[in-house]
Amino acid sequence: MSEGVDTVGLDTPPKLAVDGLLDDPQTRIIVCCGAGGVGKTTTAAALGVRAAERGRKAVVLTIDPARRLAQSMGIDSLDNTPRKVATVGTGAAAGGGELHAMMLDMKRTFDEIVEAHADAERARAILANPFYQSLSAGFAGTQEYMAMEKLGQLRARDDWDLIIVDTPPSRSALDFLDAPKRLGSFLDGKFIRVLMAPAKVGGRAGMKFLNVGMSMMTGTLSKLMGASLLKDVQTFVAAMDTMFGGFRTRADATFRLLQAPGTAFLVVAAPEPDALREAAYFVERLAAERMPLAGLVLNRVHTSGADQLSAERALAAAENLEEGGIVDQESGKAGLRDAAADSPDHASGPSSAPSSDHYPDHDPDDSPEVDEITAGLLRLHAERMQVIAREQRTRDRFTSLHPEVAVAEVAALPGDVHDLAGLRAIGERLAAGVPAGA
């Protein structure tokens, strides 16, 4: 069992001790990963706030395009430069902790790499190249690669003792691990080397190679890509010649950083079949890559403070109310009403109808309208209990496949998290590890 995990029992998964993870000075990087839309950004931000207020000097790197992180922290905007959150981690109670936050600017990060590894003239040529501009702005895998590049840069600066990464909102959680290798393979692959070959050979031999060995391929590529695009690609490749190996080298170095002690992965999921299936794939992939998994954060778990009333009983009670008060028979009220309706005195007219004084147990609020509202509330409760049961079955299926994975369940909040108070509430639920009221 890894550090930061408490065993609860044989029938439940081990509890993820989030505070133990945050407080451990050996923990230097936390990566929040998972499928899109499961709350990775909120989880990363809440962890950052809690870590800073427990004395860590933390930075949160987000790739969330919705910019919710800046708003929730009271910052006008986030960019490629870490910005200090002034209202977090201040005062003696914070133990000297600080929180910084930033949002990955994919293109700016790519530009920084070019500017750092090419001379000024070549850098200008690369940055102005149309193919480079398309590649840096949205080529498949670029965002994930640049997230790793930025993580490597932050770790190398050593300005923070904890880096929390919110991974890109990819279709698949595995894209974060796969895309950098794919982009690195492309930039260092056979296609690029073929395009580089004429420039490398040079002189008459180069022209001969281009005219004889490349003419057929160039003609084909011109038809597929267009002559203008092919020229842009070849110009880009010639300018980037000395840099291609560096992309693969840095990607491999960051990959090793993710495997190293001090890194902890948190797989974030919602209690839904697709999200937990994706989480299971990611857990298995992390194990295959020998990457340290801290546990699973199960977000937006539904709870009820009246879970002793089952869905079946709530539905039965609602049906009884809707059928005319059968539910009151045990207290005698329904029987009294029925007897009054059938009695001769009742038939003689309204003036002889018994008043509430005849029946001390009679509730003046016991009306069809109240029954209807009560039945509706009972049905809502039954629906909530059915959702809770379904989420429990889904979680149990995940646990049966991965009983060793520590779990922290975070109860769903009534609304969206949009400020520091909401992030602190999420942090408290993360630290508790089980939903409030469960």
Coordinates of C-alpha atoms in Angstrom, one line a residue:
M1 CA 0.0 0.0 0.0
S2 CA 1.4 3.4 -1.0
E3 CA 1.9 6.3 1.4
G4 CA -1.1 8.5 1.8
V5 CA -3.6 5.7 1.8
D6 CA -5.8 4.5 4.7
T7 CA -7.4 1.0 4.6
V8 CA -11.1 1.2 5.5
G9 CA -12.1 -2.4 5.2
L10 CA -12.4 -5.5 3.1
D11 CA -15.7 -4.5 1.5
T12 CA -14.7 -1.0 0.6
P13 CA -11.8 0.5 -1.4
P14 CA -8.9 2.1 0.6
K15 CA -9.5 5.7 1.4
L16 CA -7.3 8.3 -0.4
A17 CA -5.6 10.5 2.2
V18 CA -5.5 13.7 0.2
D19 CA -4.0 15.8 3.0
G20 CA -1.2 13.3 3.5
L21 CA -0.4 13.5 -0.2
L22 CA -0.4 17.4 -0.1
D23 CA 1.6 17.6 3.1
D24 CA 4.3 15.2 2.0
P25 CA 7.4 17.3 1.0
Q26 CA 8.5 14.5 -1.3
T27 CA 5.4 15.1 -3.5
R28 CA 6.5 17.6 -6.1
I29 CA 4.1 17.0 -9.0
I30 CA 0.4 16.0 -9.0
V31 CA -1.2 15.3 -12.3
C32 CA -5.0 15.3 -12.5
C33 CA -6.0 13.2 -15.4
G34 CA -9.3 11.7 -16.7
A35 CA -11.9 12.0 -19.4
G36 CA -13.3 15.4 -20.4
G37 CA -16.0 16.9 -18.3
V38 CA -15.3 15.1 -15.0
G39 CA -14.1 18.0 -13.0
K40 CA -10.3 17.9 -13.5
T41 CA -9.9 21.7 -13.5
T42 CA -11.9 22.1 -10.3
T43 CA -10.1 19.3 -8.6
A44 CA -6.7 20.8 -9.6
A45 CA -7.6 24.2 -8.4
A46 CA -9.1 22.9 -5.1
L47 CA -5.9 20.9 -4.5
G48 CA -3.8 24.0 -5.1
V49 CA -5.8 26.2 -2.7
R50 CA -5.7 23.5 0.0
A51 CA -2.0 22.9 -0.5
A52 CA -1.1 26.6 -0.3
E53 CA -3.2 27.0 2.9
R54 CA -1.4 24.1 4.4
G55 CA 2.0 25.6 3.8
R56 CA 3.1 24.5 0.3
K57 CA 4.3 26.9 -2.4
A58 CA 2.2 25.6 -5.2
V59 CA 1.5 26.4 -8.8
V60 CA -1.5 25.1 -10.8
L61 CA -1.1 24.7 -14.5
T62 CA -4.4 24.5 -16.3
I63 CA -5.3 23.8 -19.9
D64 CA -9.0 24.5 -19.5
P65 CA -10.2 26.8 -22.3
A66 CA -13.3 27.8 -20.3
R67 CA -11.1 30.0 -18.1
R68 CA -13.1 29.0 -15.0
L69 CA -10.0 28.7 -12.9
A70 CA -9.1 32.4 -13.2
Q71 CA -12.6 33.4 -12.3
S72 CA -12.8 31.1 -9.3
M73 CA -9.5 32.5 -7.9
G74 CA -10.5 36.1 -8.4
I75 CA -7.9 36.7 -11.2
D76 CA -9.0 38.7 -14.2
S77 CA -7.2 36.3 -16.6
L78 CA -4.5 33.7 -16.8
D79 CA -1.8 33.3 -19.4
N80 CA 1.5 31.5 -20.0
T81 CA 3.1 33.2 -16.9
P82 CA 2.3 32.0 -13.4
R83 CA 0.4 34.6 -11.4
K84 CA 0.2 34.8 -7.7
V85 CA -3.3 34.4 -6.1
A86 CA -3.0 37.1 -3.4
T87 CA -5.9 35.9 -1.3
V88 CA -4.6 32.4 -0.8
G89 CA -1.8 31.2 1.5
T90 CA -1.3 34.6 3.3
G91 CA -0.9 35.0 7.0
A92 CA 0.8 33.0 9.7
A93 CA -1.9 30.3 9.6
A94 CA -0.9 29.4 6.1
G95 CA 2.6 28.5 7.2
G96 CA 4.3 30.5 4.4
G97 CA 2.3 28.8 1.7
E98 CA 1.6 30.5 -1.7
L99 CA -0.5 29.7 -4.7
H100 CA 0.3 30.6 -8.3
A101 CA -1.9 29.8 -11.3
M102 CA -1.4 29.8 -15.0
M103 CA -3.1 28.7 -18.2
L104 CA -1.1 27.0 -20.9
D105 CA -0.8 29.1 -24.1
M106 CA 0.0 26.3 -26.5
K107 CA 1.4 28.5 -29.3
R108 CA 3.4 30.8 -27.0
T109 CA 5.0 27.7 -25.4
F110 CA 6.0 26.4 -28.9
D111 CA 7.3 29.9 -29.8
E112 CA 9.4 29.9 -26.6
I113 CA 11.0 26.6 -27.6
V114 CA 11.9 28.0 -31.0
E115 CA 13.3 31.2 -29.5
A116 CA 15.4 29.3 -27.0
H117 CA 16.9 26.7 -29.4
A118 CA 17.4 28.7 -32.6
D119 CA 19.4 31.7 -33.4
A120 CA 17.5 35.0 -33.9
E121 CA 17.4 34.9 -37.7
R122 CA 16.3 31.3 -37.9
A123 CA 13.8 31.8 -35.2
R124 CA 12.2 34.6 -37.1
A125 CA 12.0 32.5 -40.2
I126 CA 10.4 29.6 -38.3
L127 CA 7.8 31.8 -36.5
A128 CA 6.8 33.4 -39.8
N129 CA 6.4 30.1 -41.6
P130 CA 2.7 29.3 -42.4
F131 CA 3.1 25.6 -41.8
Y132 CA 4.7 26.3 -38.4
Q133 CA 1.8 28.6 -37.5
S134 CA -0.7 25.9 -38.3
L135 CA 1.4 23.3 -36.4
S136 CA 1.8 25.4 -33.3
A137 CA -1.8 26.5 -33.2
G138 CA -3.7 23.2 -33.5
F139 CA -1.8 20.2 -34.8
A140 CA -3.0 16.9 -33.3
G141 CA -1.1 16.2 -30.1
T142 CA 0.5 19.7 -29.9
Q143 CA -1.5 20.7 -26.8
E144 CA -0.5 17.6 -24.8
Y145 CA 3.1 17.9 -26.0
M146 CA 3.2 21.5 -24.9
A147 CA 1.6 20.7 -21.5
M148 CA 4.6 18.3 -20.9
E149 CA 7.0 21.0 -22.2
K150 CA 5.6 23.5 -19.7
L151 CA 5.7 21.0 -16.9
G152 CA 9.3 20.4 -17.6
Q153 CA 10.0 24.1 -17.6
L154 CA 8.3 24.7 -14.3
R155 CA 10.0 21.8 -12.7
A156 CA 13.4 23.0 -13.9
R157 CA 12.9 26.4 -12.4
D158 CA 12.4 25.0 -8.9
D159 CA 10.5 28.1 -7.8
W160 CA 7.7 25.9 -6.4
D161 CA 7.7 22.8 -4.2
L162 CA 4.4 21.5 -5.7
I163 CA 3.2 21.6 -9.3
I164 CA -0.4 20.6 -10.0
V165 CA -1.2 19.9 -13.6
D166 CA -4.7 19.9 -15.1
T167 CA -4.4 17.8 -18.2
P168 CA -6.0 18.8 -21.5
P169 CA -9.7 18.2 -22.1
S170 CA -9.0 15.4 -24.5
R171 CA -11.6 13.0 -25.9
S172 CA -9.6 10.2 -24.2
A173 CA -7.6 10.4 -21.0
L174 CA -4.9 8.4 -22.6
D175 CA -4.2 11.2 -25.1
F176 CA -2.1 13.0 -22.4
L177 CA 0.4 10.1 -22.4
D178 CA 0.2 9.2 -26.1
A179 CA 0.1 12.5 -27.9
P180 CA 3.6 13.7 -27.0
K181 CA 5.1 10.5 -28.3
R182 CA 3.1 10.8 -31.5
L183 CA 4.1 14.4 -32.1
G184 CA 7.8 13.6 -31.2
S185 CA 7.7 10.6 -33.6
F186 CA 6.3 12.8 -36.3
L187 CA 8.9 15.5 -35.8
D188 CA 11.7 13.0 -35.7
G189 CA 10.1 10.5 -38.2
K190 CA 10.8 9.2 -41.7
F191 CA 8.6 11.7 -43.4
I192 CA 10.5 14.7 -41.9
R193 CA 13.9 13.0 -42.6
V194 CA 12.9 12.5 -46.2
L195 CA 12.0 16.2 -46.6
M196 CA 15.2 17.1 -44.9
A197 CA 17.4 15.0 -47.1
P198 CA 17.9 17.4 -50.0
A199 CA 19.0 20.2 -47.7
K200 CA 21.3 17.9 -45.9
V201 CA 23.0 16.6 -49.1
G202 CA 23.4 20.0 -50.6
G203 CA 25.2 21.2 -53.8
R204 CA 25.0 19.3 -57.1
A205 CA 24.5 16.0 -55.4
G206 CA 21.6 17.5 -53.5
M207 CA 20.0 18.8 -56.7
K208 CA 20.5 15.4 -58.4
F209 CA 18.9 13.7 -55.4
L210 CA 16.0 16.1 -55.5
N211 CA 15.5 15.8 -59.2
V212 CA 15.8 12.0 -59.4
G213 CA 14.9 10.6 -56.0
M214 CA 12.3 13.2 -54.9
S215 CA 10.6 14.2 -58.1
M216 CA 7.9 11.5 -58.0
M217 CA 7.2 11.9 -54.3
T218 CA 7.2 15.7 -54.6
G219 CA 4.7 15.6 -57.4
T220 CA 2.5 13.3 -55.4
L221 CA 2.7 15.4 -52.3
S222 CA 2.0 18.6 -54.3
K223 CA -1.2 17.0 -55.5
L224 CA -2.2 15.9 -52.0
M225 CA -1.0 19.0 -50.1
G226 CA -0.8 21.7 -52.8
A227 CA 2.4 23.1 -54.1
S228 CA 2.3 26.1 -51.7
L229 CA 1.8 24.0 -48.6
L230 CA 4.6 21.6 -49.6
K231 CA 7.0 24.5 -50.1
D232 CA 6.0 25.8 -46.6
V233 CA 6.6 22.4 -45.1
Q234 CA 10.0 22.0 -46.8
T235 CA 11.0 25.5 -45.7
F236 CA 9.9 24.7 -42.1
V237 CA 11.8 21.5 -42.1
A238 CA 15.0 23.2 -43.4
A239 CA 14.8 25.9 -40.7
M240 CA 13.9 23.4 -37.9
D241 CA 16.7 20.9 -38.9
T242 CA 18.8 21.3 -35.7
M243 CA 15.8 21.3 -33.4
F244 CA 13.9 18.0 -34.3
G245 CA 16.0 15.8 -32.1
G246 CA 15.4 18.1 -29.1
F247 CA 11.6 17.6 -29.3
R248 CA 11.9 13.8 -28.8
T249 CA 14.7 14.3 -26.2
R250 CA 12.6 16.7 -24.1
A251 CA 9.5 14.6 -24.4
D252 CA 11.4 11.5 -23.2
A253 CA 12.9 13.5 -20.3
T254 CA 9.4 14.7 -19.2
F255 CA 8.1 11.2 -19.5
R256 CA 10.8 10.0 -17.2
L257 CA 9.9 12.9 -14.8
L258 CA 6.3 11.6 -14.7
Q259 CA 7.7 8.1 -13.7
A260 CA 10.0 9.4 -11.0
P261 CA 9.4 9.4 -7.3
G262 CA 7.7 12.6 -6.2
T263 CA 5.1 12.5 -9.0
A264 CA 1.6 11.4 -8.2
F265 CA -1.2 10.8 -10.6
L266 CA -4.8 11.4 -9.5
V267 CA -7.4 9.9 -11.9
V268 CA -10.5 12.0 -11.8
A269 CA -13.9 10.5 -12.8
A270 CA -17.6 10.9 -12.4
P271 CA -19.7 8.0 -11.0
E272 CA -20.8 7.1 -14.5
P273 CA -20.0 4.0 -16.6
D274 CA -18.2 5.7 -19.4
A275 CA -16.1 7.9 -17.1
L276 CA -15.1 5.0 -14.8
R277 CA -14.4 2.8 -17.8
E278 CA -12.0 5.4 -19.0
A279 CA -10.5 5.7 -15.5
A280 CA -10.0 1.9 -15.5
Y281 CA -8.1 2.1 -18.8
F282 CA -5.9 4.9 -17.4
V283 CA -5.1 3.0 -14.2
E284 CA -4.0 0.1 -16.2
R285 CA -1.9 2.2 -18.6
L286 CA -0.2 4.0 -15.6
A287 CA 0.7 0.6 -14.2
A288 CA 2.1 -0.5 -17.6
E289 CA 4.2 2.6 -17.8
R290 CA 5.3 2.3 -14.2
M291 CA 3.9 5.7 -13.3
P292 CA 2.9 6.4 -9.6
L293 CA -0.8 6.4 -9.1
A294 CA -2.0 8.1 -5.9
G295 CA -5.7 7.2 -6.3
L296 CA -9.1 7.9 -7.8
V297 CA -11.1 11.1 -7.2
L298 CA -14.8 10.3 -7.7
N299 CA -16.5 13.6 -8.3
R300 CA -20.1 14.7 -8.1
V301 CA -21.3 11.8 -6.0
H302 CA -25.0 12.1 -5.1
T303 CA -26.0 11.6 -1.4
S304 CA -29.0 11.8 0.7
G305 CA -29.5 12.6 4.4
A306 CA -32.5 10.3 4.5
D307 CA -31.0 7.2 3.0
Q308 CA -32.8 5.0 5.6
L309 CA -35.9 5.4 3.5
S310 CA -35.4 3.2 0.5
A311 CA -36.6 4.0 -3.0
E312 CA -39.1 1.1 -2.9
R313 CA -40.7 2.3 0.4
A314 CA -40.8 6.0 -0.8
L315 CA -42.6 4.9 -4.0
A316 CA -45.1 2.7 -2.1
A317 CA -45.9 5.6 0.2
A318 CA -46.4 8.0 -2.7
E319 CA -48.7 5.6 -4.4
N320 CA -50.7 5.1 -1.2
L321 CA -51.1 8.9 -0.8
E322 CA -52.2 9.2 -4.4
E323 CA -54.8 6.5 -3.9
G324 CA -56.5 8.3 -1.1
G325 CA -54.8 8.2 2.3
I326 CA -54.4 4.5 2.8
V327 CA -51.1 5.3 4.4
D328 CA -52.9 6.8 7.4
Q329 CA -54.7 3.6 8.4
E330 CA -52.3 2.7 11.1
S331 CA -53.0 5.9 13.0
G332 CA -56.8 5.4 12.5
K333 CA -57.3 8.6 10.6
A334 CA -58.2 7.1 7.3
G335 CA -60.7 4.7 9.0
L336 CA -62.3 7.6 10.8
R337 CA -62.7 9.5 7.5
D338 CA -64.2 6.5 5.8
A339 CA -66.6 5.9 8.7
A340 CA -67.8 9.5 8.8
A341 CA -68.5 9.4 5.1
D342 CA -70.7 6.3 5.4
S343 CA -72.6 7.4 8.6
P344 CA -76.3 8.5 8.6
D345 CA -75.3 11.7 10.4
H346 CA -73.0 12.6 7.6
A347 CA -75.8 12.0 5.1
S348 CA -78.1 14.4 6.8
G349 CA -76.1 17.4 5.6
P350 CA -73.0 19.5 6.0
S351 CA -74.2 20.9 9.4
S352 CA -73.9 17.5 10.9
A353 CA -70.4 16.8 9.6
P354 CA -68.0 16.1 12.4
S355 CA -65.5 18.9 13.2
S356 CA -61.9 18.4 14.0
D357 CA -62.8 18.7 17.7
H358 CA -64.4 15.2 17.4
Y359 CA -61.1 13.7 16.3
P360 CA -58.2 15.0 18.3
D361 CA -55.7 13.3 16.0
H362 CA -57.1 15.1 12.9
D363 CA -54.5 17.3 11.2
P364 CA -56.1 20.4 9.6
D365 CA -53.2 20.4 7.0
D366 CA -54.2 16.8 6.0
S367 CA -55.6 17.9 2.6
P368 CA -55.4 16.5 -0.9
E369 CA -53.0 19.3 -1.9
V370 CA -50.7 18.4 1.0
D371 CA -50.9 14.7 0.0
E372 CA -50.1 15.6 -3.6
I373 CA -47.0 17.6 -2.6
T374 CA -45.9 14.9 -0.2
A375 CA -46.2 12.2 -2.8
G376 CA -44.2 14.3 -5.3
L377 CA -41.4 14.8 -2.7
L378 CA -41.4 11.0 -2.0
R379 CA -41.0 10.3 -5.7
L380 CA -38.1 12.8 -5.9
H381 CA -36.5 11.0 -3.0
A382 CA -37.0 7.7 -4.7
E383 CA -35.3 9.0 -7.8
R384 CA -32.4 10.3 -5.8
M385 CA -32.0 6.9 -4.0
Q386 CA -32.1 5.1 -7.4
V387 CA -29.3 7.4 -8.7
I388 CA -27.3 6.7 -5.5
A389 CA -27.7 3.0 -6.0
R390 CA -26.7 3.1 -9.6
E391 CA -23.6 5.2 -8.8
Q392 CA -22.7 2.7 -6.1
R393 CA -23.0 -0.2 -8.5
T394 CA -20.8 1.6 -11.0
R395 CA -18.2 2.3 -8.4
D396 CA -18.3 -1.2 -7.1
R397 CA -17.6 -2.5 -10.6
F398 CA -14.5 -0.3 -10.8
T399 CA -13.4 -1.4 -7.3
S400 CA -13.8 -5.1 -8.2
L401 CA -11.4 -4.6 -11.1
H402 CA -8.9 -2.4 -9.1
P403 CA -9.4 -3.1 -5.4
E404 CA -5.9 -1.6 -4.7
V405 CA -6.8 1.9 -5.9
A406 CA -7.5 4.4 -3.1
V407 CA -10.7 6.4 -3.6
A408 CA -11.8 9.8 -2.4
E409 CA -15.5 10.5 -3.1
V410 CA -16.6 14.1 -3.5
A411 CA -20.2 15.0 -2.9
A412 CA -22.0 17.0 -5.6
L413 CA -22.4 20.6 -4.7
P414 CA -25.8 22.3 -5.3
G415 CA -24.3 24.6 -8.0
D416 CA -21.1 25.4 -10.0
V417 CA -17.9 26.3 -8.2
H418 CA -17.2 29.9 -9.1
D419 CA -15.1 31.3 -6.2
L420 CA -12.5 30.5 -3.6
A421 CA -15.2 29.5 -1.0
G422 CA -16.4 26.8 -3.5
L423 CA -12.8 25.6 -4.1
R424 CA -12.2 25.4 -0.3
A425 CA -15.5 23.4 0.0
I426 CA -14.3 20.9 -2.7
G427 CA -10.9 20.7 -0.9
E428 CA -12.6 19.8 2.4
R429 CA -14.6 17.1 0.6
L430 CA -11.5 15.8 -1.0
A431 CA -9.8 15.6 2.3
A432 CA -12.8 13.8 3.9
G433 CA -12.6 11.2 1.2
V434 CA -16.3 10.3 1.5
P435 CA -19.4 12.3 0.6
A436 CA -21.0 14.4 3.3
G437 CA -24.0 12.6 4.8
A438 CA -22.8 9.3 3.5

